Short mmCIF file of C-alpha atoms in Angstrom, two decimals:
data_model
loop_
_atom_site.label_atom_id
_atom_site.label_comp_id
_atom_site.label_asym_id
_atom_site.label_seq_id
_atom_site.Cartn_x
_atom_site.Cartn_y
_atom_site.Cartn_z
CA MET A 1 16.97 0.77 50.27
CA ARG A 2 13.23 0.70 49.62
CA ILE A 3 12.21 -1.08 46.43
CA THR A 4 9.68 0.62 44.19
CA THR A 5 7.18 -1.22 42.01
CA ILE A 6 6.51 -0.19 38.43
CA PRO A 7 4.72 -1.67 35.39
CA LEU A 8 6.97 -3.28 32.82
CA ARG A 9 5.96 -0.70 30.22
CA LYS A 10 8.01 1.87 32.15
CA ILE A 11 11.26 0.06 31.33
CA ALA A 12 10.42 -2.11 28.31
CA LYS A 13 8.85 -1.66 24.90
CA GLN A 14 7.94 -4.19 22.25
CA ILE A 15 10.36 -4.26 19.34
CA LEU A 16 10.13 -5.85 15.91
CA ARG A 17 13.34 -6.39 13.98
CA SER A 18 11.50 -7.84 11.03
CA VAL A 19 13.10 -9.89 8.30
CA ASP A 20 11.30 -11.30 5.29
CA VAL A 21 11.12 -15.08 5.14
CA LEU A 22 12.58 -16.32 1.87
CA PRO A 23 12.85 -19.88 0.53
CA GLY A 24 16.48 -20.93 0.38
CA THR A 25 17.44 -18.76 3.35
CA SER A 26 18.23 -20.35 6.74
CA TYR A 27 16.74 -19.07 10.00
CA ARG A 28 17.74 -20.06 13.53
CA THR A 29 14.54 -20.55 15.51
CA MET A 30 14.13 -20.36 19.28
CA GLY A 31 11.82 -21.17 22.14
CA VAL A 32 11.29 -20.19 25.78
CA LYS A 33 11.14 -22.86 28.49
CA TRP A 34 8.58 -22.88 31.30
CA TRP A 35 9.20 -21.74 34.86
CA GLY A 36 11.99 -19.28 34.15
CA GLU A 37 14.33 -21.89 32.66
CA GLY A 38 15.39 -19.54 29.88
CA ALA A 39 15.39 -19.15 26.10
CA TYR A 40 17.02 -21.76 23.88
CA GLU A 41 17.86 -22.29 20.23
CA ARG A 42 15.57 -24.90 18.69
CA GLU A 43 16.56 -25.65 15.12
CA THR A 44 17.66 -24.04 11.90
CA ILE A 45 14.97 -24.09 9.23
CA ASP A 46 14.74 -23.10 5.61
CA GLY A 47 12.33 -20.30 4.76
CA SER A 48 10.21 -22.80 2.83
CA GLN A 49 9.50 -24.70 6.08
CA THR A 50 7.38 -22.00 7.74
CA ALA A 51 4.12 -20.30 6.78
CA ALA A 52 5.29 -17.05 8.40
CA LYS A 53 5.92 -14.15 6.02
CA THR A 54 8.23 -12.34 8.45
CA LEU A 55 10.21 -13.18 11.59
CA SER A 56 11.75 -10.91 14.22
CA ILE A 57 15.43 -11.02 15.14
CA VAL A 58 16.24 -11.45 18.84
CA ARG A 59 19.21 -9.73 20.45
CA GLU A 60 21.08 -10.53 23.64
CA GLY A 61 19.42 -8.75 26.54
CA ASP A 62 15.91 -8.73 25.05
CA LEU A 63 12.97 -9.78 27.20
CA ILE A 64 11.02 -12.56 25.46
CA ILE A 65 7.77 -14.31 26.27
CA ASN A 66 5.70 -17.14 24.84
CA LYS A 67 2.23 -15.63 24.36
CA ILE A 68 0.45 -18.86 25.26
CA TRP A 69 2.59 -20.09 28.14
CA VAL A 70 3.68 -16.86 29.81
CA ARG A 71 1.34 -17.87 32.63
CA HIS A 72 3.58 -20.92 33.12
CA GLY A 73 6.71 -18.84 33.49
CA SER A 74 7.67 -18.95 29.80
CA ILE A 75 9.64 -15.70 30.14
CA ALA A 76 13.35 -15.09 29.57
CA ILE A 77 16.13 -12.62 29.01
CA ALA A 78 17.89 -13.56 25.77
CA GLY A 79 21.45 -14.78 26.23
CA LYS A 80 24.34 -14.93 23.78
CA ASP A 81 23.25 -18.38 22.66
CA VAL A 82 20.03 -17.04 21.08
CA ASP A 83 21.41 -13.72 19.84
CA GLY A 84 20.46 -13.46 16.18
CA CYS A 85 17.74 -16.10 16.35
CA ALA A 86 14.49 -15.42 14.49
CA ALA A 87 11.30 -15.42 16.56
CA SER A 88 7.80 -15.94 15.26
CA GLY A 89 4.87 -13.81 16.35
CA GLU A 90 4.24 -16.27 19.16
CA PHE A 91 7.30 -14.86 20.94
CA PRO A 92 6.89 -11.10 21.46
CA THR A 93 10.24 -9.42 22.09
CA PHE A 94 10.81 -6.38 24.28
CA GLU A 95 13.77 -4.02 24.36
CA LEU A 96 14.81 -2.82 27.80
CA ASP A 97 15.66 0.74 28.82
CA LEU A 98 19.22 0.13 29.98
CA ASN A 99 19.24 3.48 31.76
CA GLU A 100 16.63 2.11 34.14
CA VAL A 101 17.07 -1.66 34.40
CA LEU A 102 19.81 -4.26 34.11
CA PRO A 103 18.97 -7.31 31.96
CA ARG A 104 20.43 -9.49 34.73
CA TRP A 105 18.02 -7.93 37.24
CA LEU A 106 15.09 -9.03 35.12
CA HIS A 107 16.81 -12.34 34.34
CA TRP A 108 16.65 -13.29 37.99
CA TYR A 109 13.15 -11.91 38.45
CA THR A 110 11.88 -14.16 35.62
CA LYS A 111 12.84 -17.09 37.87
CA THR A 112 10.54 -16.09 40.74
CA ARG A 113 7.18 -17.56 41.62
CA GLU A 114 5.99 -14.00 42.24
CA PHE A 115 6.53 -13.02 38.60
CA TRP A 116 4.92 -16.22 37.28
CA ASP A 117 1.86 -15.68 39.49
CA LYS A 118 1.45 -12.09 38.29
CA CYS A 119 1.51 -13.29 34.68
CA ALA A 120 -0.93 -16.08 35.50
CA GLN A 121 -3.38 -13.63 37.09
CA LEU A 122 -3.41 -11.51 33.94
CA SER A 123 -3.92 -14.65 31.85
CA GLN A 124 -6.91 -15.97 33.81
CA GLY A 125 -9.95 -16.69 31.74
CA THR A 126 -7.93 -17.57 28.65
CA SER A 127 -7.96 -21.04 27.14
CA GLY A 128 -4.91 -22.94 25.98
CA LYS A 129 -5.44 -21.49 22.50
CA ASN A 130 -5.68 -17.85 23.60
CA ARG A 131 -2.61 -15.65 23.58
CA ILE A 132 -1.81 -12.83 25.97
CA LYS A 133 -1.48 -9.46 24.25
CA PRO A 134 1.89 -7.72 24.66
CA ASP A 135 0.21 -4.61 26.11
CA LEU A 136 -1.38 -6.72 28.83
CA PHE A 137 1.96 -8.32 29.64
CA LEU A 138 3.52 -4.86 29.96
CA ALA A 139 1.03 -4.12 32.74
CA VAL A 140 2.78 -6.65 35.00
CA GLU A 141 4.45 -4.83 37.87
CA ILE A 142 8.05 -5.53 38.82
CA PRO A 143 10.28 -4.44 41.71
CA LEU A 144 12.98 -1.93 40.84
CA LEU A 145 16.00 -0.31 42.49
CA PRO A 146 18.40 2.35 41.20
CA LEU A 147 20.95 0.91 38.75
CA GLU A 148 23.82 0.87 41.23
CA GLU A 149 21.72 -1.01 43.75
CA GLN A 150 20.60 -3.42 41.02
CA ARG A 151 24.26 -4.13 40.24
CA ARG A 152 25.03 -4.75 43.89
CA VAL A 153 22.05 -7.06 44.41
CA VAL A 154 22.66 -8.96 41.15
CA ALA A 155 26.32 -9.45 42.09
CA ARG A 156 25.28 -10.75 45.51
CA VAL A 157 22.67 -13.10 44.02
CA GLU A 158 25.17 -14.50 41.53
CA GLU A 159 27.78 -14.93 44.24
CA LEU A 160 25.33 -16.95 46.34
CA VAL A 161 24.04 -18.93 43.36
CA GLY A 162 27.64 -19.70 42.38
CA LYS A 163 28.27 -21.15 45.83
CA VAL A 164 25.10 -23.23 45.61
CA GLU A 165 26.13 -24.59 42.20
CA GLU A 166 29.61 -25.36 43.50
CA VAL A 167 28.14 -27.45 46.30
CA ARG A 168 25.75 -29.10 43.83
CA SER A 169 28.67 -29.99 41.56
CA LEU A 170 30.63 -31.47 44.45
CA ARG A 171 27.62 -33.54 45.52
CA GLN A 172 27.20 -34.81 41.97
CA LYS A 173 30.89 -35.68 41.78
CA VAL A 174 30.67 -37.66 45.03
CA ASN A 175 27.70 -39.57 43.64
CA GLN A 176 29.54 -40.35 40.41
CA GLU A 177 32.63 -41.47 42.28
CA ALA A 178 30.56 -43.75 44.51
CA GLN A 179 28.97 -45.38 41.46
CA ALA A 180 32.36 -45.68 39.78
CA LEU A 181 33.69 -47.44 42.87
CA LEU A 182 30.82 -49.92 42.80
CA ASP A 183 31.32 -50.52 39.06
CA SER A 184 35.05 -51.08 39.49
CA ILE A 185 34.48 -53.61 42.26
CA LEU A 186 31.94 -55.45 40.10
CA HIS A 187 34.55 -55.56 37.35
CA LYS A 188 37.14 -56.93 39.75
CA VAL A 189 34.78 -59.59 41.07
CA PHE A 190 33.33 -60.78 37.78
CA VAL A 191 36.11 -60.11 35.27
CA ASP A 192 39.45 -60.18 37.05
CA GLU A 193 38.50 -63.26 39.07
CA GLU A 194 36.53 -65.21 36.47
CA ASN A 195 39.49 -67.33 35.31
CA VAL A 196 39.48 -69.26 38.62
CA TRP A 197 35.76 -70.11 38.52
CA MET A 198 33.66 -72.54 36.54
CA GLN A 199 32.41 -70.97 33.30
CA LEU A 200 28.78 -71.57 32.34
CA ASN A 201 26.10 -69.97 30.19
CA VAL A 202 23.28 -68.02 31.82
CA GLY A 203 20.85 -70.45 30.21
CA SER A 204 22.39 -73.31 32.19
CA VAL A 205 21.98 -71.56 35.56
CA ALA A 206 18.59 -69.92 35.01
CA GLU A 207 15.38 -70.25 33.03
CA ILE A 208 14.74 -67.24 30.77
CA ILE A 209 11.06 -66.60 30.03
CA ASP A 210 9.48 -64.04 27.75
CA PRO A 211 5.98 -63.56 29.22
CA ASN A 212 4.89 -61.43 26.27
CA PRO A 213 6.26 -63.13 23.12
CA SER A 214 3.95 -61.20 20.77
CA HIS A 215 5.73 -58.01 21.90
CA ARG A 216 2.51 -56.06 21.38
CA MET A 217 1.72 -53.18 23.69
CA PRO A 218 -1.43 -54.01 25.67
CA HIS A 219 -4.44 -51.74 25.96
CA TYR A 220 -4.20 -49.77 29.17
CA SER A 221 -7.17 -49.53 31.51
CA GLU A 222 -8.13 -47.08 34.21
CA HIS A 223 -8.15 -49.86 36.78
CA GLY A 224 -6.98 -53.44 36.75
CA VAL A 225 -3.62 -55.16 37.15
CA THR A 226 -0.36 -53.27 37.64
CA PHE A 227 1.73 -53.13 34.46
CA ILE A 228 5.49 -53.01 35.06
CA SER A 229 8.09 -51.60 32.68
CA THR A 230 11.60 -50.19 33.10
CA VAL A 231 10.10 -46.72 33.67
CA ASP A 232 8.83 -48.11 36.97
CA PHE A 233 12.31 -49.11 38.13
CA GLU A 234 13.36 -46.83 40.96
CA GLY A 235 16.74 -46.42 42.63
CA SER A 236 18.89 -49.52 42.36
CA GLU A 237 16.51 -52.09 43.86
CA SER A 238 12.92 -50.85 43.90
CA ILE A 239 9.92 -51.13 41.60
CA ARG A 240 7.56 -48.17 41.84
CA LYS A 241 3.95 -49.37 41.92
CA LYS A 242 2.03 -46.16 42.60
CA THR A 243 2.77 -44.56 39.23
CA ALA A 244 2.56 -47.75 37.15
CA LYS A 245 -0.11 -48.10 34.48
CA TYR A 246 -2.84 -50.74 34.51
CA VAL A 247 -3.91 -53.47 32.11
CA THR A 248 -6.93 -55.73 32.03
CA GLU A 249 -7.34 -59.01 33.90
CA GLU A 250 -7.38 -60.74 30.50
CA THR A 251 -3.88 -59.45 29.69
CA TYR A 252 -2.68 -60.59 33.11
CA ASP A 253 -4.26 -64.05 32.74
CA GLU A 254 -2.65 -64.49 29.32
CA GLN A 255 0.81 -63.80 30.75
CA LEU A 256 0.11 -65.99 33.77
CA LYS A 257 -0.27 -68.97 31.44
CA ARG A 258 3.35 -68.50 30.39
CA CYS A 259 4.96 -67.48 33.66
CA THR A 260 4.32 -67.36 37.38
CA PHE A 261 6.60 -65.32 39.61
CA ALA A 262 8.54 -66.23 42.74
CA ILE A 263 10.60 -64.22 45.20
CA GLY A 264 14.14 -64.15 43.85
CA ASP A 265 13.10 -64.01 40.20
CA ILE A 266 14.83 -61.25 38.24
CA LEU A 267 13.18 -58.84 35.80
CA TYR A 268 15.72 -58.02 33.09
CA SER A 269 15.48 -55.35 30.40
CA ARG A 270 16.05 -56.70 26.89
CA ILE A 271 14.82 -53.78 24.77
CA GLY A 272 15.79 -50.12 24.94
CA THR A 273 17.87 -49.54 28.06
CA ILE A 274 19.38 -53.01 28.08
CA GLY A 275 20.78 -54.42 31.30
CA GLN A 276 18.49 -52.90 33.92
CA ALA A 277 17.58 -55.56 36.45
CA ARG A 278 15.38 -55.85 39.53
CA ILE A 279 14.97 -58.82 41.83
CA LEU A 280 11.51 -59.63 43.18
CA THR A 281 11.37 -59.35 46.96
CA GLU A 282 7.58 -59.66 47.09
CA ILE A 283 4.88 -61.08 44.87
CA TRP A 284 1.69 -59.30 43.81
CA ASP A 285 -0.52 -59.40 40.74
CA PHE A 286 1.29 -57.67 37.89
CA ALA A 287 1.89 -57.98 34.16
CA LEU A 288 5.15 -57.24 32.37
CA SER A 289 5.98 -55.01 29.44
CA HIS A 290 7.51 -56.67 26.37
CA VAL A 291 10.81 -54.89 27.17
CA LEU A 292 11.32 -57.22 30.15
CA VAL A 293 12.05 -60.91 30.48
CA VAL A 294 11.95 -63.05 33.60
CA VAL A 295 15.15 -64.73 34.79
CA LYS A 296 14.44 -67.62 37.18
CA PRO A 297 17.71 -68.76 38.83
CA ASN A 298 18.43 -72.43 39.50
CA ARG A 299 19.24 -72.05 43.18
CA ASP A 300 21.15 -75.31 43.30
CA ILE A 301 23.77 -73.61 41.12
CA VAL A 302 23.49 -69.86 41.57
CA LEU A 303 22.14 -67.49 44.20
CA PRO A 304 19.51 -65.06 42.86
CA ARG A 305 21.41 -62.02 44.12
CA PHE A 306 24.70 -63.31 42.74
CA LEU A 307 23.07 -63.58 39.33
CA LEU A 308 21.53 -60.12 39.80
CA TRP A 309 24.93 -58.61 40.52
CA TYR A 310 26.42 -60.34 37.52
CA LEU A 311 23.64 -59.06 35.25
CA ARG A 312 24.62 -55.55 36.38
CA SER A 313 28.34 -55.98 35.75
CA ASP A 314 30.20 -54.43 32.82
CA SER A 315 31.06 -57.93 31.63
CA ILE A 316 27.50 -58.87 30.81
CA ILE A 317 26.61 -55.36 29.66
CA ALA A 318 29.43 -55.65 27.10
CA GLN A 319 28.11 -59.04 26.00
CA ALA A 320 24.63 -57.53 25.69
CA ALA A 321 25.91 -54.61 23.62
CA ASN A 322 27.62 -57.00 21.21
CA ALA A 323 24.50 -59.13 20.90
CA THR A 324 21.85 -56.47 20.23
CA ARG A 325 19.92 -56.94 17.02
CA SER A 326 19.04 -53.34 16.15
CA VAL A 327 20.86 -50.16 15.27
CA GLY A 328 17.75 -48.20 16.31
CA VAL A 329 16.17 -49.27 19.59
CA PRO A 330 18.50 -51.94 21.05
CA ASP A 331 16.82 -55.35 21.06
CA LEU A 332 18.32 -58.36 22.81
CA GLY A 333 16.98 -61.80 21.93
CA ILE A 334 16.21 -64.52 24.47
CA LYS A 335 18.69 -66.88 22.82
CA ARG A 336 21.46 -64.31 23.21
CA ILE A 337 20.69 -63.87 26.91
CA ARG A 338 20.88 -67.63 27.43
CA GLU A 339 24.31 -67.63 25.76
CA PHE A 340 25.82 -65.03 28.08
CA HIS A 341 28.90 -66.37 29.86
CA ILE A 342 28.85 -66.32 33.64
CA PRO A 343 31.60 -67.30 36.10
CA VAL A 344 30.08 -69.48 38.82
CA PRO A 345 31.98 -69.94 42.09
CA PRO A 346 30.86 -72.43 44.75
CA LEU A 347 27.70 -71.40 46.65
CA PRO A 348 29.53 -70.55 49.91
CA GLU A 349 31.76 -68.16 47.97
CA GLN A 350 28.72 -66.69 46.23
CA HIS A 351 27.21 -65.96 49.67
CA CYS A 352 30.35 -64.05 50.67
CA ILE A 353 30.45 -62.07 47.43
CA VAL A 354 26.76 -61.16 47.66
CA ALA A 355 27.12 -60.05 51.28
CA TYR A 356 30.10 -57.87 50.36
CA LEU A 357 28.38 -56.29 47.34
CA ASP A 358 25.10 -55.75 49.21
CA GLN A 359 26.96 -54.02 52.04
CA LEU A 360 28.80 -51.82 49.57
CA GLN A 361 25.58 -50.93 47.76
CA SER A 362 23.96 -50.08 51.09
CA LYS A 363 26.72 -47.57 51.76
CA VAL A 364 26.45 -46.13 48.25
CA GLY A 365 22.67 -45.92 48.68
CA ALA A 366 23.08 -44.04 51.95
CA MET A 367 25.40 -41.59 50.20
CA ARG A 368 22.85 -41.11 47.42
CA HIS A 369 20.09 -40.51 49.95
CA LEU A 370 22.15 -37.86 51.68
CA ARG A 371 22.91 -36.30 48.30
CA GLU A 372 19.21 -36.22 47.37
CA GLN A 373 18.37 -34.56 50.68
CA ALA A 374 21.14 -32.04 50.13
CA MET A 375 19.91 -31.37 46.58
CA GLU A 376 16.40 -30.70 47.86
CA GLU A 377 17.82 -28.23 50.34
CA LEU A 378 19.91 -26.60 47.59
CA ASP A 379 16.87 -26.37 45.31
CA ALA A 380 15.02 -24.52 48.07
CA LEU A 381 17.84 -21.99 48.43
CA LEU A 382 17.36 -20.19 45.09
CA PRO A 383 13.72 -19.17 45.73
CA SER A 384 14.78 -17.98 49.18
CA ILE A 385 17.71 -15.98 47.79
CA LEU A 386 15.54 -14.36 45.11
CA ASP A 387 12.75 -13.60 47.55
CA LYS A 388 15.17 -11.67 49.74
CA ALA A 389 16.76 -9.99 46.72
CA PHE A 390 13.51 -8.55 45.40
CA LYS A 391 12.34 -7.49 48.84
CA GLY A 392 15.50 -5.43 49.29
CA GLU A 393 16.86 -7.72 52.01
CA LEU A 394 20.17 -8.67 50.37
#
C-alpha cells in the first residue's frame, strides 16, 4: 500500500499537564537519549532543587523531544518506565491522535536516520544554546499508513527485531562462555596445580617499577610522546596507539630516568581497574600513566608470558582485591604486588603451559572476532528493516 507523508501537526499536538513545583514534594525527572535511544528516568528531586515553577507530567505513549538536541535524534515515545515523570520546559511533550497513528509506529520512526535528518534540517542555523520551537518541530513530515497497516508493519518490524536480538543474545552468550572457559582453565592451572610447584613471591621473580611515583597527572600536549593508560588497552593483548594522548618530551625524559622498557616487560594496572595486564611485544617512545606499573620478569626464573597469564588469573586478582588500599578508587601498592604469591614450575613446564594457554586464547580471540563481525552485521539490519518498513516494502 502506498505510504502518504504528512506533517506531525496532523497527528500530534503539544500538551501541558502542569503541576506546581513545591518544596518538600518529590518529582521524578526524565531525559531523552540521542539517536532514537529512548526516554529514561533520571532522578527523583525535591521541589526545592529546581528553579522551575511548574513541570509537565509525561504519560505513556507521549511523543517527547529535547529542544536543544532534537537535531541529534533526541526524540522518543514515552514508555511505561517514564509514565508519571515530570518534564521541564526543555522537553516539550506531544499527545498523539490514536485514531490516526500508533505510538509504536512513531516509536520505530524515531529510530531512523531519515527522521533525525529532517529534524536537523529544521534546526540548521541554531547554536548549541538555541532551542527548536515546538511549532517548528510539528512541521516535520512523517510517513503514515492506515491504522490496520500500521499494526501489520509494526508487528512485522518487531518480529524481525526480536529475531535479531535473539541472535545477538546467543552471540553474547557464546562470548561469555568462551571467556568462562578460559578463566576456568587459568584457575585449574594456577590454583588447582599450585601445590606441586615451588611457591615464590612476585617480587622474587620480577622487578616492579613505578615510573611515575609522584602519581600526578601530566600536562597533555597536542604533539609529543605517546601517553599510555588502561583506556588504551584493546582486546586481550593490544595497546591502541592511535587514540592515545600525548605528553611532553620532558615528562618522557623524567620517566626514562626511572625505567627503560624491553620486549617482554608487562604493564600492570594498579589503580582503578586492577589486574589488567599487557606484555610489550615492541618498543617505541611512550610514557606511562600513574595507574600502571612495569613488571620486568627475571627470565632465568619465569617466562614473561607465564607471568602475564598468572597476573590475569583469578588467584592473583583475589590477592589484589584483598590488598587494595581504598574503598573508593581501588589502589594497589607496589609492596603488595611484590608480595603476591606465584607458583613457579620449571621453565620447560612453563613453556608448555604458555603454549597451551596462548593456543586457547587464539581460539577464543577468533570466536570474539567472528562475534564482532556478526554484531556489525546485526547492527546494520535494524536500519535496513526500518527503511523498508517506512517505504511500504514490508
